[in-house]
PDB file of C-alpha atoms in Angstrom:
ATOM      1  CA  MET T1345     -54.049 216.114 -57.263  1.00  0.00           C
ATOM      2  CA  LYS T1346     -55.332 218.350 -59.870  1.00  0.00           C
ATOM      3  CA  ASN T1347     -58.151 221.399 -59.171  1.00  0.00           C
ATOM      4  CA  LEU T1348     -61.501 219.002 -60.253  1.00  0.00           C
ATOM      5  CA  HIS T1349     -62.138 221.893 -62.559  1.00  0.00           C
ATOM      6  CA  GLU T1350     -58.860 221.229 -64.243  1.00  0.00           C
ATOM      7  CA  ILE T1351     -59.735 217.709 -65.216  1.00  0.00           C
ATOM      8  CA  ALA T1352     -62.714 218.201 -66.559  1.00  0.00           C
ATOM      9  CA  ALA T1353     -61.001 220.745 -68.965  1.00  0.00           C
ATOM     10  CA  LYS T1354     -58.833 218.088 -70.162  1.00  0.00           C
ATOM     11  CA  TRP T1355     -62.491 216.607 -71.825  1.00  0.00           C
ATOM     12  CA  GLY T1356     -63.655 219.268 -73.064  1.00  0.00           C
ATOM     13  CA  ALA T1357     -65.944 220.881 -69.782  1.00  0.00           C
ATOM     14  CA  THR T1358     -66.017 224.206 -68.489  1.00  0.00           C
ATOM     15  CA  GLY T1359     -68.603 225.468 -66.025  1.00  0.00           C
ATOM     16  CA  PRO T1360     -68.839 223.519 -62.790  1.00  0.00           C
ATOM     17  CA  VAL T1361     -68.247 219.988 -60.900  1.00  0.00           C
ATOM     18  CA  GLU T1362     -70.721 218.115 -59.163  1.00  0.00           C
ATOM     19  CA  LEU T1363     -69.676 215.597 -57.463  1.00  0.00           C
ATOM     20  CA  ILE T1364     -72.542 212.940 -57.456  1.00  0.00           C
ATOM     21  CA  GLU T1365     -71.108 209.393 -55.727  1.00  0.00           C
ATOM     22  CA  GLU T1366     -68.140 209.417 -53.504  1.00  0.00           C
ATOM     23  CA  ARG T1367     -67.814 205.021 -52.788  1.00  0.00           C
ATOM     24  CA  GLU T1368     -65.484 202.930 -54.639  1.00  0.00           C
ATOM     25  CA  ASN T1369     -65.007 205.711 -56.858  1.00  0.00           C
ATOM     26  CA  ALA T1370     -65.435 209.062 -56.921  1.00  0.00           C
ATOM     27  CA  VAL T1371     -68.327 210.376 -60.086  1.00  0.00           C
ATOM     28  CA  TYR T1372     -68.655 213.973 -60.595  1.00  0.00           C
ATOM     29  CA  LYS T1373     -71.064 215.722 -63.197  1.00  0.00           C
ATOM     30  CA  ILE T1374     -69.482 217.437 -65.623  1.00  0.00           C
ATOM     31  CA  ILE T1375     -71.059 219.987 -68.741  1.00  0.00           C
ATOM     32  CA  ARG T1376     -69.119 218.881 -72.316  1.00  0.00           C
ATOM     33  CA  THR T1377     -70.300 221.330 -74.912  1.00  0.00           C
ATOM     34  CA  ASP T1378     -73.409 221.916 -73.401  1.00  0.00           C
ATOM     35  CA  ALA T1379     -73.956 217.653 -72.784  1.00  0.00           C
ATOM     36  CA  PRO T1380     -73.673 216.749 -69.296  1.00  0.00           C
ATOM     37  CA  ALA T1381     -70.864 213.958 -68.813  1.00  0.00           C
ATOM     38  CA  ALA T1382     -69.740 211.965 -65.606  1.00  0.00           C
ATOM     39  CA  LEU T1383     -65.894 212.225 -64.656  1.00  0.00           C
ATOM     40  CA  ARG T1384     -64.992 209.178 -62.859  1.00  0.00           C
ATOM     41  CA  LEU T1385     -61.746 209.091 -60.247  1.00  0.00           C
ATOM     42  CA  HIS T1386     -60.457 205.809 -59.724  1.00  0.00           C
ATOM     43  CA  ARG T1387     -59.780 204.377 -56.214  1.00  0.00           C
ATOM     44  CA  ALA T1388     -56.517 204.023 -55.705  1.00  0.00           C
ATOM     45  CA  GLY T1389     -55.144 200.772 -55.693  1.00  0.00           C
ATOM     46  CA  TYR T1390     -58.136 197.900 -56.823  1.00  0.00           C
ATOM     47  CA  GLN T1391     -57.584 197.860 -60.625  1.00  0.00           C
ATOM     48  CA  ASN T1392     -54.261 198.497 -62.241  1.00  0.00           C
ATOM     49  CA  GLU T1393     -53.843 201.367 -65.486  1.00  0.00           C
ATOM     50  CA  ALA T1394     -53.654 197.899 -67.589  1.00  0.00           C
ATOM     51  CA  SER T1395     -57.676 196.796 -66.158  1.00  0.00           C
ATOM     52  CA  ILE T1396     -58.698 200.044 -66.136  1.00  0.00           C
ATOM     53  CA  LEU T1397     -58.126 200.566 -70.013  1.00  0.00           C
ATOM     54  CA  ALA T1398     -58.999 197.449 -70.856  1.00  0.00           C
ATOM     55  CA  GLU T1399     -62.602 198.066 -69.304  1.00  0.00           C
ATOM     56  CA  LEU T1400     -62.757 201.458 -71.413  1.00  0.00           C
ATOM     57  CA  LYS T1401     -62.030 199.525 -74.860  1.00  0.00           C
ATOM     58  CA  TRP T1402     -64.309 196.689 -73.289  1.00  0.00           C
ATOM     59  CA  THR T1403     -67.502 199.930 -72.410  1.00  0.00           C
ATOM     60  CA  THR T1404     -66.285 201.561 -75.377  1.00  0.00           C
ATOM     61  CA  ARG T1405     -66.405 198.235 -78.230  1.00  0.00           C
ATOM     62  CA  LEU T1406     -69.735 197.412 -76.412  1.00  0.00           C
ATOM     63  CA  ALA T1407     -71.868 200.778 -76.553  1.00  0.00           C
ATOM     64  CA  GLU T1408     -70.339 201.445 -80.278  1.00  0.00           C
ATOM     65  CA  ALA T1409     -72.428 197.533 -80.952  1.00  0.00           C
ATOM     66  CA  GLY T1410     -75.132 198.687 -79.417  1.00  0.00           C
ATOM     67  CA  PHE T1411     -75.306 197.707 -76.139  1.00  0.00           C
ATOM     68  CA  PRO T1412     -76.642 199.422 -73.633  1.00  0.00           C
ATOM     69  CA  CYS T1413     -74.431 201.162 -71.060  1.00  0.00           C
ATOM     70  CA  PRO T1414     -72.004 204.107 -70.685  1.00  0.00           C
ATOM     71  CA  LYS T1415     -69.440 205.130 -73.631  1.00  0.00           C
ATOM     72  CA  PRO T1416     -66.223 206.361 -72.684  1.00  0.00           C
ATOM     73  CA  ILE T1417     -65.067 209.737 -73.888  1.00  0.00           C
ATOM     74  CA  VAL T1418     -61.453 210.314 -74.915  1.00  0.00           C
ATOM     75  CA  ASN T1419     -59.909 213.285 -73.550  1.00  0.00           C
ATOM     76  CA  THR T1420     -57.742 216.047 -74.614  1.00  0.00           C
ATOM     77  CA  ASP T1421     -54.056 213.949 -75.634  1.00  0.00           C
ATOM     78  CA  GLY T1422     -56.490 211.305 -77.538  1.00  0.00           C
ATOM     79  CA  THR T1423     -56.790 208.965 -74.520  1.00  0.00           C
ATOM     80  CA  PHE T1424     -58.244 207.227 -72.123  1.00  0.00           C
ATOM     81  CA  LEU T1425     -57.196 208.321 -68.887  1.00  0.00           C
ATOM     82  CA  ILE T1426     -55.211 211.044 -67.079  1.00  0.00           C
ATOM     83  CA  PRO T1427     -53.132 210.018 -63.831  1.00  0.00           C
ATOM     84  CA  LEU T1428     -53.190 211.772 -60.586  1.00  0.00           C
ATOM     85  CA  SER T1429     -50.542 212.304 -58.213  1.00  0.00           C
ATOM     86  CA  ASP T1430     -53.019 210.062 -55.567  1.00  0.00           C
ATOM     87  CA  GLY T1431     -52.265 207.172 -57.447  1.00  0.00           C
ATOM     88  CA  ARG T1432     -55.717 207.364 -59.313  1.00  0.00           C
ATOM     89  CA  PHE T1433     -57.081 207.544 -62.590  1.00  0.00           C
ATOM     90  CA  ALA T1434     -59.411 209.735 -64.500  1.00  0.00           C
ATOM     91  CA  SER T1435     -61.815 209.064 -67.283  1.00  0.00           C
ATOM     92  CA  VAL T1436     -64.849 210.346 -68.743  1.00  0.00           C
ATOM     93  CA  ILE T1437     -67.375 208.352 -70.057  1.00  0.00           C
ATOM     94  CA  THR T1438     -71.087 210.325 -71.650  1.00  0.00           C
ATOM     95  CA  TRP T1439     -74.343 210.316 -68.964  1.00  0.00           C
ATOM     96  CA  VAL T1440     -77.128 208.248 -68.463  1.00  0.00           C
ATOM     97  CA  GLU T1441     -80.508 209.833 -68.060  1.00  0.00           C
ATOM     98  CA  GLY T1442     -82.600 208.162 -65.683  1.00  0.00           C
ATOM     99  CA  ALA T1443     -82.566 207.046 -62.139  1.00  0.00           C
ATOM    100  CA  PRO T1444     -81.213 203.341 -61.029  1.00  0.00           C
ATOM    101  CA  ILE T1445     -83.829 200.983 -60.169  1.00  0.00           C
ATOM    102  CA  GLY T1446     -83.444 201.094 -56.939  1.00  0.00           C
ATOM    103  CA  SER T1447     -81.102 201.406 -53.695  1.00  0.00           C
ATOM    104  CA  ALA T1448     -78.369 199.775 -52.128  1.00  0.00           C
ATOM    105  CA  ASP T1449     -79.449 197.158 -49.685  1.00  0.00           C
ATOM    106  CA  GLU T1450     -83.532 198.794 -50.312  1.00  0.00           C
ATOM    107  CA  PRO T1451     -86.443 197.098 -50.908  1.00  0.00           C
ATOM    108  CA  PHE T1452     -88.283 197.605 -54.126  1.00  0.00           C
ATOM    109  CA  VAL T1453     -90.542 199.496 -54.464  1.00  0.00           C
ATOM    110  CA  GLY T1454     -94.244 198.084 -56.319  1.00  0.00           C
ATOM    111  CA  SER T1455     -95.781 195.013 -56.624  1.00  0.00           C
ATOM    112  CA  ILE T1456     -94.738 191.266 -56.878  1.00  0.00           C
ATOM    113  CA  THR T1457     -95.518 191.470 -60.298  1.00  0.00           C
ATOM    114  CA  GLN T1458     -93.453 194.501 -61.524  1.00  0.00           C
ATOM    115  CA  HIS T1459     -90.421 193.349 -59.406  1.00  0.00           C
ATOM    116  CA  CYS T1460     -90.871 189.686 -61.756  1.00  0.00           C
ATOM    117  CA  ASP T1461     -91.047 191.921 -64.799  1.00  0.00           C
ATOM    118  CA  LEU T1462     -88.461 194.363 -63.842  1.00  0.00           C
ATOM    119  CA  TYR T1463     -86.278 191.565 -63.101  1.00  0.00           C
ATOM    120  CA  HIS T1464     -87.100 189.502 -66.462  1.00  0.00           C
ATOM    121  CA  ASN T1465     -86.008 192.234 -68.009  1.00  0.00           C
ATOM    122  CA  LEU T1466     -82.394 192.368 -66.267  1.00  0.00           C
ATOM    123  CA  GLY T1467     -82.288 189.326 -67.270  1.00  0.00           C
ATOM    124  CA  ARG T1468     -82.827 189.940 -70.702  1.00  0.00           C
ATOM    125  CA  LEU T1469     -80.455 192.805 -70.468  1.00  0.00           C
ATOM    126  CA  LEU T1470     -77.198 190.512 -69.218  1.00  0.00           C
ATOM    127  CA  ALA T1471     -77.879 188.208 -71.816  1.00  0.00           C
ATOM    128  CA  LEU T1472     -77.789 191.077 -74.291  1.00  0.00           C
ATOM    129  CA  LEU T1473     -74.479 192.525 -72.987  1.00  0.00           C
ATOM    130  CA  HIS T1474     -72.993 188.085 -72.537  1.00  0.00           C
ATOM    131  CA  ASN T1475     -74.077 187.597 -75.935  1.00  0.00           C
ATOM    132  CA  THR T1476     -72.603 191.093 -77.722  1.00  0.00           C
ATOM    133  CA  SER T1477     -69.043 190.534 -75.642  1.00  0.00           C
ATOM    134  CA  ASP T1478     -68.849 187.139 -77.397  1.00  0.00           C
ATOM    135  CA  SER T1479     -69.690 188.759 -80.464  1.00  0.00           C
ATOM    136  CA  MET T1480     -66.638 190.793 -80.640  1.00  0.00           C
ATOM    137  CA  ASN T1481     -62.930 190.477 -79.906  1.00  0.00           C
ATOM    138  CA  THR T1482     -61.662 190.337 -76.368  1.00  0.00           C
ATOM    139  CA  ASN T1483     -57.748 189.578 -77.079  1.00  0.00           C
ATOM    140  CA  ASP T1484     -56.978 192.587 -76.118  1.00  0.00           C
ATOM    141  CA  ILE T1485     -58.906 193.222 -72.559  1.00  0.00           C
ATOM    142  CA  THR T1486     -57.340 191.958 -69.216  1.00  0.00           C
ATOM    143  CA  ARG T1487     -59.975 191.824 -66.632  1.00  0.00           C
ATOM    144  CA  PRO T1488     -59.791 190.147 -63.091  1.00  0.00           C
ATOM    145  CA  ALA T1489     -60.951 186.516 -63.039  1.00  0.00           C
ATOM    146  CA  TRP T1490     -64.375 185.753 -61.306  1.00  0.00           C
ATOM    147  CA  ASP T1491     -63.649 182.009 -61.669  1.00  0.00           C
ATOM    148  CA  LEU T1492     -62.844 178.449 -59.680  1.00  0.00           C
ATOM    149  CA  PRO T1493     -59.812 180.143 -57.454  1.00  0.00           C
ATOM    150  CA  GLY T1494     -62.012 183.954 -57.541  1.00  0.00           C
ATOM    151  CA  LEU T1495     -64.377 183.131 -55.975  1.00  0.00           C
ATOM    152  CA  LEU T1496     -63.276 180.552 -53.402  1.00  0.00           C
ATOM    153  CA  GLY T1497     -59.755 179.727 -53.925  1.00  0.00           C
ATOM    154  CA  LYS T1498     -57.327 180.091 -51.319  1.00  0.00           C
ATOM    155  CA  THR T1499     -56.656 183.840 -52.290  1.00  0.00           C
ATOM    156  CA  PRO T1500     -60.290 184.984 -53.447  1.00  0.00           C
ATOM    157  CA  PHE T1501     -60.573 187.942 -55.640  1.00  0.00           C
ATOM    158  CA  TRP T1502     -62.374 190.247 -52.706  1.00  0.00           C
ATOM    159  CA  GLY T1503     -60.728 188.438 -49.553  1.00  0.00           C
ATOM    160  CA  ARG T1504     -61.076 185.756 -47.666  1.00  0.00           C
ATOM    161  CA  PHE T1505     -64.215 185.487 -46.903  1.00  0.00           C
ATOM    162  CA  TRP T1506     -63.954 183.037 -44.006  1.00  0.00           C
ATOM    163  CA  ASP T1507     -61.189 185.388 -41.907  1.00  0.00           C
ATOM    164  CA  ASN T1508     -64.917 188.081 -41.442  1.00  0.00           C
ATOM    165  CA  PRO T1509     -64.064 188.986 -37.738  1.00  0.00           C
ATOM    166  CA  ALA T1510     -67.514 189.255 -36.636  1.00  0.00           C
ATOM    167  CA  LEU T1511     -67.712 185.156 -37.674  1.00  0.00           C
ATOM    168  CA  SER T1512     -67.486 182.967 -34.250  1.00  0.00           C
ATOM    169  CA  ALA T1513     -65.052 180.364 -34.055  1.00  0.00           C
ATOM    170  CA  GLY T1514     -67.817 177.390 -34.828  1.00  0.00           C
ATOM    171  CA  GLU T1515     -69.122 179.909 -37.500  1.00  0.00           C
ATOM    172  CA  LYS T1516     -65.592 180.658 -39.612  1.00  0.00           C
ATOM    173  CA  SER T1517     -65.296 176.606 -39.515  1.00  0.00           C
ATOM    174  CA  PHE T1518     -68.620 176.203 -40.850  1.00  0.00           C
ATOM    175  CA  ILE T1519     -68.009 178.965 -43.585  1.00  0.00           C
ATOM    176  CA  ILE T1520     -64.828 177.411 -44.202  1.00  0.00           C
ATOM    177  CA  TYR T1521     -66.643 173.722 -44.639  1.00  0.00           C
ATOM    178  CA  ALA T1522     -69.056 175.297 -47.363  1.00  0.00           C
ATOM    179  CA  ARG T1523     -66.460 177.321 -48.700  1.00  0.00           C
ATOM    180  CA  ASP T1524     -64.660 173.678 -49.457  1.00  0.00           C
ATOM    181  CA  THR T1525     -68.022 171.744 -50.233  1.00  0.00           C
ATOM    182  CA  ALA T1526     -68.871 174.955 -52.714  1.00  0.00           C
ATOM    183  CA  TYR T1527     -65.539 174.498 -55.016  1.00  0.00           C
ATOM    184  CA  VAL T1528     -65.292 170.735 -55.099  1.00  0.00           C
ATOM    185  CA  HIS T1529     -69.165 172.045 -56.874  1.00  0.00           C
ATOM    186  CA  LEU T1530     -68.293 174.565 -58.954  1.00  0.00           C
ATOM    187  CA  GLN T1531     -65.124 172.025 -61.018  1.00  0.00           C
ATOM    188  CA  ASP T1532     -67.652 169.535 -61.151  1.00  0.00           C
ATOM    189  CA  MET T1533     -70.249 171.691 -62.705  1.00  0.00           C
ATOM    190  CA  LYS T1534     -70.340 171.163 -66.477  1.00  0.00           C
ATOM    191  CA  ASP T1535     -70.724 173.023 -69.667  1.00  0.00           C
ATOM    192  CA  THR T1536     -70.172 176.196 -67.993  1.00  0.00           C
ATOM    193  CA  ASP T1537     -70.915 179.695 -69.300  1.00  0.00           C
ATOM    194  CA  PHE T1538     -67.434 181.654 -68.751  1.00  0.00           C
ATOM    195  CA  GLY T1539     -67.033 184.870 -69.954  1.00  0.00           C
ATOM    196  CA  LEU T1540     -66.904 188.881 -69.751  1.00  0.00           C
ATOM    197  CA  ILE T1541     -69.386 189.291 -66.471  1.00  0.00           C
ATOM    198  CA  HIS T1542     -70.233 192.837 -65.297  1.00  0.00           C
ATOM    199  CA  ALA T1543     -69.949 191.187 -61.584  1.00  0.00           C
ATOM    200  CA  ASP T1544     -72.017 193.873 -59.902  1.00  0.00           C
ATOM    201  CA  ALA T1545     -75.245 194.139 -61.137  1.00  0.00           C
ATOM    202  CA  LEU T1546     -76.657 195.647 -58.235  1.00  0.00           C
ATOM    203  CA  GLN T1547     -80.121 197.669 -57.995  1.00  0.00           C
ATOM    204  CA  GLU T1548     -77.469 200.974 -57.648  1.00  0.00           C
ATOM    205  CA  ASN T1549     -75.741 199.803 -61.362  1.00  0.00           C
ATOM    206  CA  VAL T1550     -79.053 199.868 -63.758  1.00  0.00           C
ATOM    207  CA  PHE T1551     -80.574 202.896 -64.880  1.00  0.00           C
ATOM    208  CA  ILE T1552     -84.368 203.060 -65.569  1.00  0.00           C
ATOM    209  CA  ASN T1553     -85.447 205.597 -68.362  1.00  0.00           C
ATOM    210  CA  GLU T1554     -88.782 205.049 -69.116  1.00  0.00           C
ATOM    211  CA  THR T1555     -89.083 201.495 -69.762  1.00  0.00           C
ATOM    212  CA  ASN T1556     -85.333 200.906 -71.008  1.00  0.00           C
ATOM    213  CA  LEU T1557     -82.435 199.806 -69.030  1.00  0.00           C
ATOM    214  CA  THR T1558     -79.035 200.538 -69.361  1.00  0.00           C
ATOM    215  CA  LEU T1559     -76.435 199.244 -66.754  1.00  0.00           C
ATOM    216  CA  ILE T1560     -73.797 201.305 -65.605  1.00  0.00           C
ATOM    217  CA  ASP T1561     -70.838 200.877 -62.585  1.00  0.00           C
ATOM    218  CA  PHE T1562     -68.187 198.017 -65.212  1.00  0.00           C
ATOM    219  CA  ASP T1563     -65.610 198.604 -62.455  1.00  0.00           C
ATOM    220  CA  ASP T1564     -65.497 195.468 -60.964  1.00  0.00           C
ATOM    221  CA  ALA T1565     -65.931 193.166 -63.755  1.00  0.00           C
ATOM    222  CA  GLY T1566     -64.192 190.596 -65.001  1.00  0.00           C
ATOM    223  CA  PHE T1567     -64.185 186.864 -66.643  1.00  0.00           C
ATOM    224  CA  GLY T1568     -66.063 184.417 -64.426  1.00  0.00           C
ATOM    225  CA  PHE T1569     -69.029 182.656 -64.457  1.00  0.00           C
ATOM    226  CA  ARG T1570     -72.011 183.450 -66.803  1.00  0.00           C
ATOM    227  CA  GLY T1571     -74.744 182.424 -63.990  1.00  0.00           C
ATOM    228  CA  TYR T1572     -73.052 184.636 -60.816  1.00  0.00           C
ATOM    229  CA  ASP T1573     -73.946 188.029 -62.848  1.00  0.00           C
ATOM    230  CA  LEU T1574     -77.827 186.230 -62.534  1.00  0.00           C
ATOM    231  CA  GLY T1575     -76.813 185.844 -59.161  1.00  0.00           C
ATOM    232  CA  VAL T1576     -75.207 189.008 -57.988  1.00  0.00           C
ATOM    233  CA  PRO T1577     -79.217 190.948 -58.647  1.00  0.00           C
ATOM    234  CA  MET T1578     -80.551 187.840 -56.157  1.00  0.00           C
ATOM    235  CA  SER T1579     -78.085 189.162 -53.492  1.00  0.00           C
ATOM    236  CA  GLN T1580     -79.998 192.365 -52.590  1.00  0.00           C
ATOM    237  CA  HIS T1581     -83.345 190.161 -52.615  1.00  0.00           C
ATOM    238  CA  TYR T1582     -82.595 187.712 -50.803  1.00  0.00           C
ATOM    239  CA  THR T1583     -84.622 187.402 -48.120  1.00  0.00           C
ATOM    240  CA  LEU T1584     -88.002 188.076 -50.084  1.00  0.00           C
ATOM    241  CA  ARG T1585     -90.598 185.605 -49.878  1.00  0.00           C
ATOM    242  CA  TYR T1586     -91.106 185.413 -53.096  1.00  0.00           C
ATOM    243  CA  LEU T1587     -87.560 185.245 -53.867  1.00  0.00           C
ATOM    244  CA  GLU T1588     -88.220 182.332 -55.993  1.00  0.00           C
ATOM    245  CA  ASP T1589     -90.244 184.039 -58.680  1.00  0.00           C
ATOM    246  CA  LEU T1590     -87.590 186.815 -58.787  1.00  0.00           C
ATOM    247  CA  ILE T1591     -85.415 183.924 -59.865  1.00  0.00           C
ATOM    248  CA  ALA T1592     -87.531 182.739 -62.412  1.00  0.00           C
ATOM    249  CA  ALA T1593     -87.861 186.155 -63.898  1.00  0.00           C
ATOM    250  CA  ILE T1594     -84.329 186.841 -64.578  1.00  0.00           C
ATOM    251  CA  GLN T1595     -83.330 183.428 -65.363  1.00  0.00           C
ATOM    252  CA  SER T1596     -86.608 183.484 -68.277  1.00  0.00           C
ATOM    253  CA  GLY T1597     -85.632 186.836 -69.248  1.00  0.00           C
ATOM    254  CA  TYR T1598     -82.021 185.618 -69.848  1.00  0.00           C
ATOM    255  CA  SER T1599     -83.218 182.316 -71.441  1.00  0.00           C
ATOM    256  CA  THR T1600     -84.901 184.506 -74.078  1.00  0.00           C
ATOM    257  CA  LEU T1601     -81.714 185.240 -75.874  1.00  0.00           C
ATOM    258  CA  ARG T1602     -79.118 182.809 -74.165  1.00  0.00           C
ATOM    259  CA  LYS T1603     -78.869 180.042 -72.410  1.00  0.00           C
ATOM    260  CA  ALA T1604     -79.867 180.027 -69.102  1.00  0.00           C
ATOM    261  CA  PRO T1605     -78.406 178.486 -65.731  1.00  0.00           C
ATOM    262  CA  SER T1606     -80.973 176.479 -64.316  1.00  0.00           C
ATOM    263  CA  VAL T1607     -82.887 177.997 -60.921  1.00  0.00           C
ATOM    264  CA  GLU T1608     -80.780 175.878 -58.629  1.00  0.00           C
ATOM    265  CA  ASP T1609     -77.153 177.418 -60.409  1.00  0.00           C
ATOM    266  CA  ILE T1610     -78.451 181.007 -60.037  1.00  0.00           C
ATOM    267  CA  LYS T1611     -79.353 180.196 -56.354  1.00  0.00           C
ATOM    268  CA  PHE T1612     -75.256 179.175 -55.904  1.00  0.00           C
ATOM    269  CA  PHE T1613     -73.948 181.594 -57.355  1.00  0.00           C
ATOM    270  CA  LEU T1614     -76.318 184.051 -55.738  1.00  0.00           C
ATOM    271  CA  MET T1615     -74.501 182.143 -52.043  1.00  0.00           C
ATOM    272  CA  LEU T1616     -71.186 183.129 -54.221  1.00  0.00           C
ATOM    273  CA  ARG T1617     -71.496 186.175 -54.315  1.00  0.00           C
ATOM    274  CA  CYS T1618     -73.335 186.531 -50.347  1.00  0.00           C
ATOM    275  CA  PHE T1619     -69.900 184.722 -49.351  1.00  0.00           C
ATOM    276  CA  ALA T1620     -67.299 187.578 -52.084  1.00  0.00           C
ATOM    277  CA  SER T1621     -69.200 190.000 -50.503  1.00  0.00           C
ATOM    278  CA  SER T1622     -68.078 188.831 -46.254  1.00  0.00           C
ATOM    279  CA  GLY T1623     -64.376 189.542 -47.273  1.00  0.00           C
ATOM    280  CA  TRP T1624     -65.213 192.850 -49.774  1.00  0.00           C
ATOM    281  CA  VAL T1625     -66.767 194.190 -46.660  1.00  0.00           C
ATOM    282  CA  ILE T1626     -63.787 193.081 -44.391  1.00  0.00           C
ATOM    283  CA  PRO T1627     -61.025 196.331 -44.313  1.00  0.00           C
ATOM    284  CA  ARG T1628     -63.980 198.678 -45.689  1.00  0.00           C
ATOM    285  CA  GLU T1629     -65.567 198.995 -42.308  1.00  0.00           C
ATOM    286  CA  ALA T1630     -64.124 198.560 -38.480  1.00  0.00           C
ATOM    287  CA  LYS T1631     -63.564 194.861 -37.129  1.00  0.00           C
ATOM    288  CA  LYS T1632     -66.525 196.014 -34.792  1.00  0.00           C
ATOM    289  CA  SER T1633     -68.575 197.609 -37.380  1.00  0.00           C
ATOM    290  CA  PRO T1634     -72.883 196.400 -37.663  1.00  0.00           C
ATOM    291  CA  ALA T1635     -72.211 196.099 -41.573  1.00  0.00           C
ATOM    292  CA  GLN T1636     -68.832 193.174 -40.836  1.00  0.00           C
ATOM    293  CA  ARG T1637     -72.039 191.286 -38.998  1.00  0.00           C
ATOM    294  CA  ARG T1638     -74.683 191.600 -41.762  1.00  0.00           C
ATOM    295  CA  TYR T1639     -72.618 190.368 -44.497  1.00  0.00           C
ATOM    296  CA  ALA T1640     -71.808 187.369 -42.628  1.00  0.00           C
ATOM    297  CA  GLU T1641     -74.759 186.767 -41.629  1.00  0.00           C
ATOM    298  CA  ARG T1642     -75.560 186.706 -45.520  1.00  0.00           C
ATOM    299  CA  ALA T1643     -73.633 184.570 -46.003  1.00  0.00           C
ATOM    300  CA  LEU T1644     -73.879 182.131 -42.943  1.00  0.00           C
ATOM    301  CA  HIS T1645     -78.034 181.989 -44.033  1.00  0.00           C
ATOM    302  CA  LEU T1646     -77.603 181.389 -47.579  1.00  0.00           C
ATOM    303  CA  ALA T1647     -74.753 178.734 -46.164  1.00  0.00           C
ATOM    304  CA  HIS T1648     -76.987 176.664 -44.377  1.00  0.00           C
ATOM    305  CA  LEU T1649     -79.746 176.925 -48.077  1.00  0.00           C
ATOM    306  CA  TRP T1650     -77.675 176.175 -49.975  1.00  0.00           C
ATOM    307  CA  LEU T1651     -75.877 173.020 -47.952  1.00  0.00           C
ATOM    308  CA  THR T1652     -79.624 171.941 -46.736  1.00  0.00           C
ATOM    309  CA  THR T1653     -81.205 172.211 -50.169  1.00  0.00           C
ATOM    310  CA  ALA T1654     -78.770 171.347 -52.721  1.00  0.00           C
TER     311      ALA T1654
END
């Protein structure tokens, strides 16, 4: 792989390259003409070059339409991407000021009212994302599908969640039953809103600067059910005693700009997100890692809840 400073220089950057985050992608802070930007090294083997370019086209159009998200920056060759020798691709986007509204899997710090107000605003932001996306040409956007097969098919996009190694034989049978039941339910849902979605609006991917929210990290974005975008944020708060209030808040915020899914549908897509995450963790952690069981238990809990209350 090229030296990070050499890569950054392709975007006119000088000075230090500072590691900010190394999760699925590695993100670095660089300086271009005295203004910061974010250098991303996209993980190998997840999105291919065409899919990453589609993400960058989409977010360019979103930013140019006024939607609050980072805007991709072309390099000195006039292109968005540079391939690296280790199979990754490098891209650069504008820097987002502020801080995430929360950390991964950590509780919200603040009152119930503050939390609900924040998620009302997040619902409105997601509605704005969907409205803006629907207003533009997306015929040249090729991204993964968070559709019926992508969520509940034989080979879901994030993996066969019923094969999570932390599940007992009985739990696996139960999850398969829940998956099959959910498949029929989703297949039978009428007038579902479908289109481009972010698919990962977790606390760490929503930045706040004073009262303004910005959506970052479109790495998992694709074509899917709009209700899924509202279920995803709930996955980090599913144990809250005021979960119903939080769901009502994100739904009411969404409905200020766009017809919102029902509370029942948001709960359903919350479960589907937790199914997906239970598949996502399988190749990322050791078989006996506590993380495998944590994700499996979340899927089991929400499956029990949905099947007994739906």
